[in-house]
Coordinates of C-alpha atoms in Angstrom, one line a residue:
X86 CA 6.9 51.1 34.1
X87 CA 3.9 53.4 33.4
X88 CA 0.4 51.9 33.0
X89 CA -1.3 52.9 29.9
X90 CA -4.7 51.7 29.1
X91 CA -4.1 51.9 25.3
X92 CA -1.4 49.2 25.7
X93 CA -3.4 47.2 27.7
X94 CA -6.6 46.9 25.5
X95 CA -5.5 43.6 23.9
X96 CA -4.6 41.8 27.1
X97 CA -7.8 43.3 28.7
X98 CA -10.1 42.0 25.8
X99 CA -8.3 38.4 25.9
X100 CA -9.3 38.3 29.6
X101 CA -12.7 39.2 29.0
X102 CA -12.8 36.5 26.3
X103 CA -13.4 33.6 28.8
X104 CA -15.9 35.6 31.0
X105 CA -17.6 36.5 28.0
X106 CA -17.9 32.6 27.0
X107 CA -18.8 31.4 30.4
X108 CA -21.7 34.0 30.3
X109 CA -22.7 32.8 26.9
X110 CA -22.8 29.5 27.7
X111 CA -24.1 29.7 31.5
X112 CA -27.9 28.9 30.8
X113 CA -26.9 25.7 28.8
X114 CA -24.6 24.4 31.8
X115 CA -26.3 21.8 34.0
X116 CA -26.1 22.1 37.8
X117 CA -23.5 19.7 38.0
X118 CA -20.6 19.9 35.5
X119 CA -17.4 18.2 35.0
X120 CA -14.6 19.7 36.5
X121 CA -11.6 17.4 36.2
X122 CA -10.6 14.7 33.6
X123 CA -7.8 12.1 34.2
X124 CA -4.8 11.3 32.1
X125 CA -7.0 9.1 29.4
X126 CA -9.2 12.0 29.1
X127 CA -12.1 10.5 31.0
X128 CA -14.1 12.7 33.5
X129 CA -13.7 11.8 36.8
X130 CA -14.8 14.6 39.1
X131 CA -18.1 16.7 39.1
X132 CA -18.8 19.9 40.7
X133 CA -21.5 22.7 40.9
X134 CA -21.5 25.1 37.8
X135 CA -20.6 28.2 40.0
X136 CA -17.1 26.6 40.3
X137 CA -16.4 27.5 36.8
X138 CA -16.4 31.1 37.7
X139 CA -12.8 30.3 39.2
X140 CA -11.6 29.2 35.9
X141 CA -11.5 32.6 34.2
X142 CA -10.4 34.1 37.5
X143 CA -7.5 32.0 38.0
X144 CA -6.2 31.2 34.5
X145 CA -6.5 34.7 32.2
X146 CA -7.2 37.2 35.0
X147 CA -4.5 36.0 37.5
X148 CA -1.9 35.9 34.7
X149 CA -2.8 39.3 33.5
X150 CA -2.7 40.7 36.9
X151 CA 1.0 39.2 37.8
X152 CA 2.5 40.3 34.7
X153 CA 0.9 44.2 35.3
X154 CA 2.4 44.0 38.9
X155 CA 5.9 42.5 38.4
X156 CA 7.5 45.7 36.8
X157 CA 6.4 47.8 40.0
X158 CA 8.0 45.2 42.1
X159 CA 11.0 44.5 40.4
X160 CA 13.8 45.5 42.5
X161 CA 16.6 45.7 39.8
X162 CA 14.2 47.4 37.4
X163 CA 15.3 45.4 34.6
X164 CA 11.8 45.5 33.2
X165 CA 12.5 48.7 32.1
X166 CA 15.0 47.5 29.5
X167 CA 12.8 45.2 28.0
X168 CA 9.4 47.0 27.7
X169 CA 8.3 45.8 24.4
X170 CA 9.5 42.3 25.0
X171 CA 7.8 42.1 28.3
X172 CA 4.6 43.5 27.0
X173 CA 4.5 40.9 23.9
X174 CA 5.2 38.1 26.6
X175 CA 2.3 39.2 28.6
X176 CA 0.0 39.2 25.9
X177 CA 1.2 35.6 24.3
X178 CA 0.6 34.3 28.2
X179 CA -2.7 35.9 28.7
X180 CA -3.9 34.8 25.1
X181 CA -2.7 31.2 25.9
X182 CA -4.4 31.1 29.4
X183 CA -7.5 32.7 27.9
X184 CA -7.8 30.3 25.1
X185 CA -7.0 27.4 27.6
X186 CA -9.8 28.7 29.9
X187 CA -12.1 28.8 26.7
X188 CA -11.1 25.4 25.8
X189 CA -11.8 23.9 29.2
X190 CA -15.3 25.5 29.4
X191 CA -15.9 24.0 25.9
X192 CA -15.1 20.4 27.0
X193 CA -17.1 21.2 30.2
X194 CA -20.2 22.3 28.4
X195 CA -20.0 19.4 26.0
X196 CA -19.0 16.9 28.7
X197 CA -16.5 15.6 26.1
X198 CA -13.3 13.8 26.5
X199 CA -10.2 16.1 26.3
X200 CA -7.9 15.5 23.6
X201 CA -4.8 15.4 25.3
X202 CA -2.7 15.2 22.2
X203 CA -4.2 18.7 21.1
X204 CA -3.2 20.1 24.7
X205 CA 0.3 18.7 24.4
X206 CA 0.6 20.5 21.0
X207 CA -0.6 23.9 22.1
X208 CA 1.8 23.7 25.3
X209 CA 4.6 22.8 23.1
X210 CA 3.7 26.0 21.1
X211 CA 3.4 28.2 24.1
X212 CA 7.1 26.8 25.1
X213 CA 8.6 27.6 21.6
X214 CA 6.9 31.1 21.7
X215 CA 8.0 31.9 25.3
X216 CA 11.5 30.7 24.5
X217 CA 12.3 33.5 22.1
X218 CA 11.2 36.1 25.0
X219 CA 13.3 34.3 27.7
X220 CA 16.5 34.7 26.2
X221 CA 16.0 38.6 26.5
X222 CA 15.6 38.0 30.2
X223 CA 18.8 39.2 32.2

């Protein structure tokens, strides 16, 4: 698969979304921010606001980089057969991870309880959307 920046613009913008939101809220964040919620949606761990930099790095950016590298290391070159589907799947998963990152940053900024039912619906939609693409994998 050839790397074409014009095809990657959407994914790159989605990755930048969470970095942009973090930069936008950075000055409003206290030095100690919630970084973990328990199953009841209650904050149970705090950390420095610098740890929030890992969130956009580990969710959307890592997802994008993995999807970018997989076609180059595919030993059977099956990704060549499903270029369009693979590209769409990459964009859906990068979008999901970017929006999840922004949502977690929003919860952190507002120190609010996580609405787990909302997250469960979003994850369910992710499984439904991904399922359409998994049937094309061979």
